[in-house]
Coordinates of C-alpha atoms in Angstrom, one line a residue:
Chain A
M1 CA -33.5 1.5 -9.8
T2 CA -35.4 -0.3 -7.1
I3 CA -33.6 -1.3 -3.9
R4 CA -35.1 -4.5 -2.5
P5 CA -37.0 -4.0 0.8
G6 CA -35.1 -4.2 4.0
L7 CA -31.7 -4.2 2.3
L8 CA -30.5 -0.8 3.7
A9 CA -31.8 -1.8 7.2
S10 CA -29.9 -5.0 7.0
I11 CA -26.7 -3.2 6.1
Q12 CA -27.2 -0.7 9.0
A13 CA -27.8 -3.6 11.4
I14 CA -24.7 -5.6 10.4
L15 CA -22.3 -2.7 10.3
P16 CA -21.5 -2.3 14.0
T17 CA -20.6 -6.0 14.4
A18 CA -18.5 -6.0 11.3
I19 CA -16.4 -2.9 11.8
S20 CA -13.1 -3.3 13.7
P21 CA -12.8 -1.2 16.8
N22 CA -9.1 -0.8 16.1
L23 CA -9.6 0.7 12.7
T24 CA -11.8 3.7 13.4
T25 CA -9.3 6.2 12.0
G26 CA -7.7 6.5 8.6
S27 CA -4.2 6.3 10.1
Q28 CA -4.8 3.0 11.8
G29 CA -6.0 1.6 8.5
D30 CA -2.8 3.0 6.9
D31 CA -0.7 1.1 9.5
L32 CA -2.4 -2.1 8.7
Y33 CA -2.2 -1.5 4.9
E34 CA 1.6 -1.1 5.1
A35 CA 2.0 -4.3 7.1
Y36 CA -0.3 -6.1 4.7
I37 CA 1.8 -5.1 1.7
W38 CA 4.9 -6.3 3.7
S39 CA 3.1 -9.6 4.2
V40 CA 2.6 -9.9 0.4
V41 CA 6.3 -9.2 -0.1
I42 CA 7.1 -12.0 2.3
A43 CA 4.7 -14.3 0.5
A44 CA 6.4 -13.5 -2.8
A45 CA 9.8 -14.3 -1.3
K46 CA 8.4 -17.6 0.1
N47 CA 7.0 -18.5 -3.3
K48 CA 10.5 -18.1 -4.8
G49 CA 12.0 -20.5 -2.2
G50 CA 13.1 -17.9 0.4
A51 CA 13.5 -19.0 4.0
I52 CA 11.8 -16.5 6.3
E53 CA 12.7 -15.7 9.9
F54 CA 11.1 -12.9 11.9
K55 CA 13.4 -10.9 14.2
D56 CA 13.2 -7.8 16.3
V57 CA 15.5 -4.9 16.4
F58 CA 17.6 -6.5 19.1
G59 CA 18.2 -9.5 16.9
N60 CA 15.9 -11.9 18.8
I61 CA 13.6 -14.2 17.0
A62 CA 10.1 -12.6 17.2
S63 CA 7.7 -15.3 18.2
T64 CA 5.7 -14.0 21.1
T65 CA 5.1 -10.4 20.0
F66 CA 5.1 -8.7 16.6
V67 CA 5.5 -4.9 16.6
F68 CA 5.1 -2.7 13.5
R69 CA 5.6 1.0 13.2
T70 CA 2.6 3.4 13.0
S71 CA 4.9 6.2 11.7
P72 CA 8.3 6.0 10.0
G73 CA 11.4 5.6 12.1
E74 CA 15.1 4.8 11.9
L75 CA 15.8 1.1 11.2
W76 CA 18.0 0.9 14.4
W77 CA 15.6 2.5 16.9
Q78 CA 15.1 0.4 20.0
S79 CA 12.3 2.3 21.7
Q80 CA 10.0 -0.7 20.8
S81 CA 10.9 -4.2 19.7
Y82 CA 10.0 -3.4 16.1
C83 CA 10.1 -6.6 14.0
H84 CA 11.3 -7.3 10.5
A85 CA 11.7 -10.4 8.3
E86 CA 15.0 -12.0 7.3
I87 CA 14.8 -13.5 3.8
E88 CA 17.4 -16.0 2.8
F89 CA 17.6 -17.4 -0.7
P90 CA 20.2 -20.2 -1.4
S91 CA 23.7 -18.9 -2.3
C92 CA 22.5 -15.2 -2.0
P93 CA 23.2 -12.5 0.6
I94 CA 20.5 -12.4 3.3
L95 CA 17.9 -9.7 2.9
E96 CA 15.6 -7.9 5.4
A97 CA 12.1 -6.7 4.9
H98 CA 11.0 -3.7 7.0
V99 CA 7.9 -1.5 7.4
G100 CA 8.1 2.3 7.7
I101 CA 11.8 3.0 7.7
Y102 CA 13.9 6.0 6.6
V103 CA 16.4 5.6 3.8
A104 CA 19.1 8.0 2.6
G105 CA 18.5 9.2 -0.9
R106 CA 21.0 10.2 -3.5
S107 CA 21.0 13.8 -2.3
Q108 CA 21.7 12.5 1.3
V109 CA 18.2 13.5 2.4
R110 CA 16.2 11.0 4.3
H111 CA 13.1 9.5 2.7
E112 CA 10.4 7.3 4.1
C113 CA 9.9 3.8 2.6
D114 CA 6.6 2.3 3.7
V115 CA 8.0 -1.1 2.9
A116 CA 11.6 -1.8 2.1
V117 CA 13.7 -4.8 1.3
L118 CA 17.4 -4.3 1.7
F119 CA 20.6 -6.2 2.3
K120 CA 21.0 -7.5 5.8
S121 CA 24.7 -6.5 5.7
E122 CA 23.6 -2.9 5.2
A123 CA 21.0 -3.1 8.0
D124 CA 23.6 -4.6 10.3
V125 CA 25.9 -1.6 9.6
C126 CA 23.0 0.8 10.2
R127 CA 22.1 -0.8 13.6
A128 CA 25.7 -0.8 14.7
R129 CA 26.6 2.8 13.6
R130 CA 23.1 4.3 13.9
V131 CA 23.0 5.5 10.4
L132 CA 20.5 5.5 7.6
P133 CA 20.6 2.7 5.0
R134 CA 21.7 3.8 1.5
A135 CA 19.0 3.7 -1.2
S136 CA 21.4 1.7 -3.4
K137 CA 21.2 -1.2 -1.0
V138 CA 17.4 -1.2 -1.1
I139 CA 16.4 -3.8 -3.7
L140 CA 12.6 -3.2 -3.5
S141 CA 10.5 -0.5 -1.9
V142 CA 6.8 0.4 -1.8
E143 CA 5.0 3.7 -1.4
A144 CA 1.6 2.7 0.1
K145 CA -1.5 5.0 0.0
Y146 CA -4.5 3.9 2.0
Y147 CA -7.3 6.1 0.7
V148 CA -10.8 4.9 1.4
N149 CA -13.1 7.9 1.3
S150 CA -11.4 9.7 -1.6
T151 CA -9.0 9.0 -4.5
P152 CA -5.3 9.8 -4.3
G153 CA -4.5 13.3 -5.6
L154 CA -2.2 13.9 -8.5
S155 CA 0.4 15.4 -6.1
L156 CA 1.0 11.9 -4.6
G157 CA 1.8 10.6 -8.1
R158 CA 4.2 13.5 -8.7
A159 CA 5.9 13.0 -5.3
F160 CA 6.4 9.3 -6.0
L161 CA 8.0 10.1 -9.4
G162 CA 10.4 12.5 -7.6
L163 CA 11.1 9.9 -5.0
R164 CA 12.1 7.4 -7.6
D165 CA 14.7 9.8 -8.9
E166 CA 16.1 10.1 -5.4
I167 CA 16.1 6.4 -4.4
Q168 CA 16.6 4.7 -7.8
R169 CA 14.0 4.0 -10.4
T170 CA 13.8 0.3 -10.6
N171 CA 11.6 -1.9 -8.3
R172 CA 10.0 1.1 -6.6
F173 CA 6.2 0.4 -6.4
F174 CA 3.3 2.8 -5.9
I175 CA 0.4 0.9 -4.3
A176 CA -3.0 2.4 -3.3
T177 CA -6.4 1.3 -2.3
S178 CA -8.5 3.4 -4.5
H179 CA -8.3 4.2 -8.2
S180 CA -7.6 7.6 -9.6
G181 CA -7.7 8.1 -13.3
S182 CA -5.3 11.1 -13.3
V183 CA -2.7 9.3 -11.1
A184 CA -2.9 6.2 -13.2
K185 CA -2.4 8.2 -16.4
L186 CA 0.6 10.0 -14.9
L187 CA 2.3 6.9 -13.5
A188 CA 1.6 4.8 -16.6
K189 CA 3.8 7.3 -18.6
H190 CA 6.8 6.5 -16.4
T191 CA 6.5 3.1 -14.8
R192 CA 4.6 -0.2 -14.7
D193 CA 5.2 -0.7 -11.0
F194 CA 2.0 0.6 -9.6
D195 CA -1.5 -0.6 -8.7
L196 CA -4.3 1.7 -7.5
Q197 CA -6.8 -1.0 -6.5
F198 CA -4.7 -3.1 -4.3
T199 CA -6.8 -4.6 -1.5
P200 CA -7.7 -8.2 -0.4
T201 CA -11.1 -7.5 -1.9
N202 CA -9.4 -7.4 -5.4
P203 CA -7.5 -10.7 -5.2
H204 CA -6.4 -10.5 -8.9
N205 CA -4.7 -7.1 -8.3
V206 CA -2.9 -8.6 -5.3
D207 CA -1.8 -11.6 -7.4
V208 CA -0.4 -9.4 -10.2
I209 CA 1.7 -7.3 -7.7
R210 CA 2.8 -10.4 -5.8
G211 CA 4.1 -11.7 -9.2
A212 CA 5.9 -8.4 -9.8
F213 CA 7.6 -8.8 -6.4
E214 CA 8.5 -12.3 -7.3
K215 CA 10.2 -11.0 -10.4
V216 CA 12.3 -8.7 -8.3
F217 CA 13.4 -11.6 -6.2
D218 CA 14.1 -13.7 -9.4
A219 CA 16.4 -10.9 -10.7
F220 CA 18.1 -10.7 -7.3
M221 CA 18.8 -14.4 -7.2
A222 CA 20.0 -14.4 -10.9
Q223 CA 22.8 -12.1 -9.9
Y224 CA 24.3 -14.7 -7.6
A225 CA 23.5 -17.9 -9.6
Chain B
M1 CA -14.4 43.7 -38.7
K2 CA -17.8 42.2 -39.2
P3 CA -18.7 39.3 -37.0
S4 CA -19.1 37.0 -40.0
T5 CA -15.6 37.9 -41.3
L6 CA -14.2 37.4 -37.8
L7 CA -15.8 33.9 -37.6
K8 CA -14.5 33.1 -41.1
N9 CA -10.9 34.2 -40.0
C10 CA -11.1 32.1 -36.9
L11 CA -12.3 29.1 -38.7
S12 CA -9.6 29.3 -41.4
R13 CA -7.0 29.7 -38.6
L14 CA -8.3 26.7 -36.8
A15 CA -8.2 24.7 -40.0
L16 CA -4.5 25.7 -40.5
N17 CA -3.6 25.2 -36.8
P18 CA -5.8 22.6 -35.3
P19 CA -5.6 22.4 -31.5
S20 CA -2.8 20.1 -30.6
A21 CA -4.1 19.1 -27.2
E22 CA -7.4 18.9 -25.4
F23 CA -8.3 21.5 -22.8
L24 CA -8.7 20.1 -19.4
A25 CA -11.7 21.0 -17.3
R26 CA -12.9 20.1 -13.8
V27 CA -15.8 17.6 -13.9
E28 CA -17.9 16.7 -10.8
Y29 CA -18.3 13.1 -9.9
S30 CA -21.5 11.6 -11.1
A31 CA -24.0 10.1 -8.7
Q32 CA -22.9 6.6 -9.8
E33 CA -19.2 7.5 -9.2
K34 CA -20.1 8.9 -5.7
F35 CA -22.0 5.7 -4.9
D36 CA -19.0 3.6 -6.1
I37 CA -16.6 5.6 -3.9
A38 CA -18.8 5.2 -0.8
I39 CA -19.4 1.5 -1.3
G40 CA -15.7 1.0 -2.1
A41 CA -14.8 2.8 1.2
V42 CA -17.1 0.7 3.3
R43 CA -15.8 -2.5 1.6
A44 CA -12.2 -1.5 2.1
V45 CA -12.5 -0.5 5.7
I46 CA -14.6 -3.5 6.8
V47 CA -14.2 -6.4 4.4
G48 CA -10.7 -5.4 3.2
A49 CA -9.4 -4.8 6.8
I50 CA -10.4 -8.3 7.9
G51 CA -8.6 -9.7 4.8
M52 CA -5.5 -7.7 5.7
Q53 CA -5.5 -8.7 9.3
D54 CA -5.9 -12.4 8.4
A55 CA -3.2 -12.2 5.7
L56 CA -0.8 -10.6 8.2
A57 CA -1.5 -13.1 10.9
E58 CA -1.1 -16.0 8.4
T59 CA 2.3 -14.6 7.3
L60 CA 3.4 -14.4 10.9
N61 CA 2.0 -17.9 11.4
T62 CA 0.1 -16.8 14.5
Q63 CA -3.5 -16.9 15.7
D64 CA -3.2 -16.0 19.3
T65 CA -0.2 -13.7 19.4
E66 CA -0.9 -10.0 19.6
I67 CA 0.1 -8.0 16.5
T68 CA 0.9 -4.6 17.7
F69 CA 1.3 -1.2 15.9
A70 CA 3.4 1.2 17.9
P71 CA 4.5 4.7 17.2
G72 CA 7.7 5.3 15.3
E73 CA 9.2 8.8 15.2
T74 CA 5.8 10.6 15.7
G75 CA 2.4 9.8 17.1
D76 CA 1.3 8.2 20.4
V77 CA -1.5 5.9 19.4
R78 CA -0.9 2.2 19.8
H79 CA -3.2 -0.5 18.6
A80 CA -3.2 -4.2 18.5
Y81 CA -5.2 -7.3 17.5
R82 CA -5.1 -11.0 17.7
A83 CA -6.4 -13.1 14.7
V84 CA -8.2 -15.5 17.1
D85 CA -10.5 -12.6 18.2
L86 CA -11.6 -11.8 14.6
S87 CA -14.0 -14.8 14.1
S88 CA -17.3 -13.0 14.8
R89 CA -16.2 -9.9 12.8
R90 CA -15.1 -12.2 9.9
V91 CA -18.7 -13.7 9.7
A92 CA -20.3 -10.2 9.9
A93 CA -17.9 -8.8 7.2
S94 CA -18.7 -11.7 4.9
G95 CA -22.4 -11.0 5.4
L96 CA -21.9 -7.3 4.8
N97 CA -20.0 -8.1 1.6
D98 CA -23.0 -10.1 0.3
L99 CA -25.4 -7.2 1.2
L100 CA -23.2 -4.7 -0.5
N101 CA -23.1 -6.9 -3.7
Q102 CA -26.9 -7.0 -3.6
L103 CA -27.1 -3.2 -3.2
N104 CA -24.7 -2.7 -6.1
E105 CA -26.9 -5.0 -8.3
D106 CA -30.1 -3.1 -7.3
V107 CA -28.5 0.3 -8.0
K108 CA -27.2 -0.7 -11.4
K109 CA -30.4 -2.3 -12.6

């Protein structure tokens, strides 16, 4: 192994100009990662002919400001004008895509969904009555793990499998930035809906998962055809 | 029991009842694996982050609107960015990506 002269010095020199001042902690990368996955869900809906509109929690069209949650919250909270996307497919009930909301599981315990797509009618009831959406009304959800300096531990895989039991098994995705052999082995026994190398630097992985999201929307539309 | 007899008994028992599963043992990361994790981390935080920021701005169809991350139930840190401000970092991240590719090639030679 011979590293070409000056390469390490060039890397050191370029790093300060390349790094985002807003992404200096893991949690901030995590926030962006969840919003990014949400954007891939929106892209999948668009590819399937969905009309998209961005709204805030007050029902206004979001055009001048877009606010995402850094930690989970109730869908109806109005402390900030958190935004979500409305997705409308022809002849289908309207859907909403949210980032970082709580959902009621089968055991009536609240669970966090990093990304969730649910019926707008359910979200309207939740905003009006200040209650949690029911997991049965969530047609797609994603558990996102932004791990950059280590690999996801096996406990995360186990927790996800438990969560699937609580909030329905189908269309629940586990998406992470860094590969873990043991988590992949565990999840592969139970589901196909996972990817452990999902980042824009691996465009093929993003394409595959976007395709999986598109299939969820296909199945949703087929119910109303 | 003589050691030779003990060994013979063990071997015959193993032949009758071969182990049904492998034993798991903790294995340290190799130097190559540590290198891959470190390079992957730098790539994800810098190159990947720009890609995610751009993709989100494109979805929201905005270049100059602030995209804000505000606390939900917990936390008090708020951060924001505008896609229009990313241009210089986008160039640097692309340059860094090329350099990391070169480093990867050199290490694997």
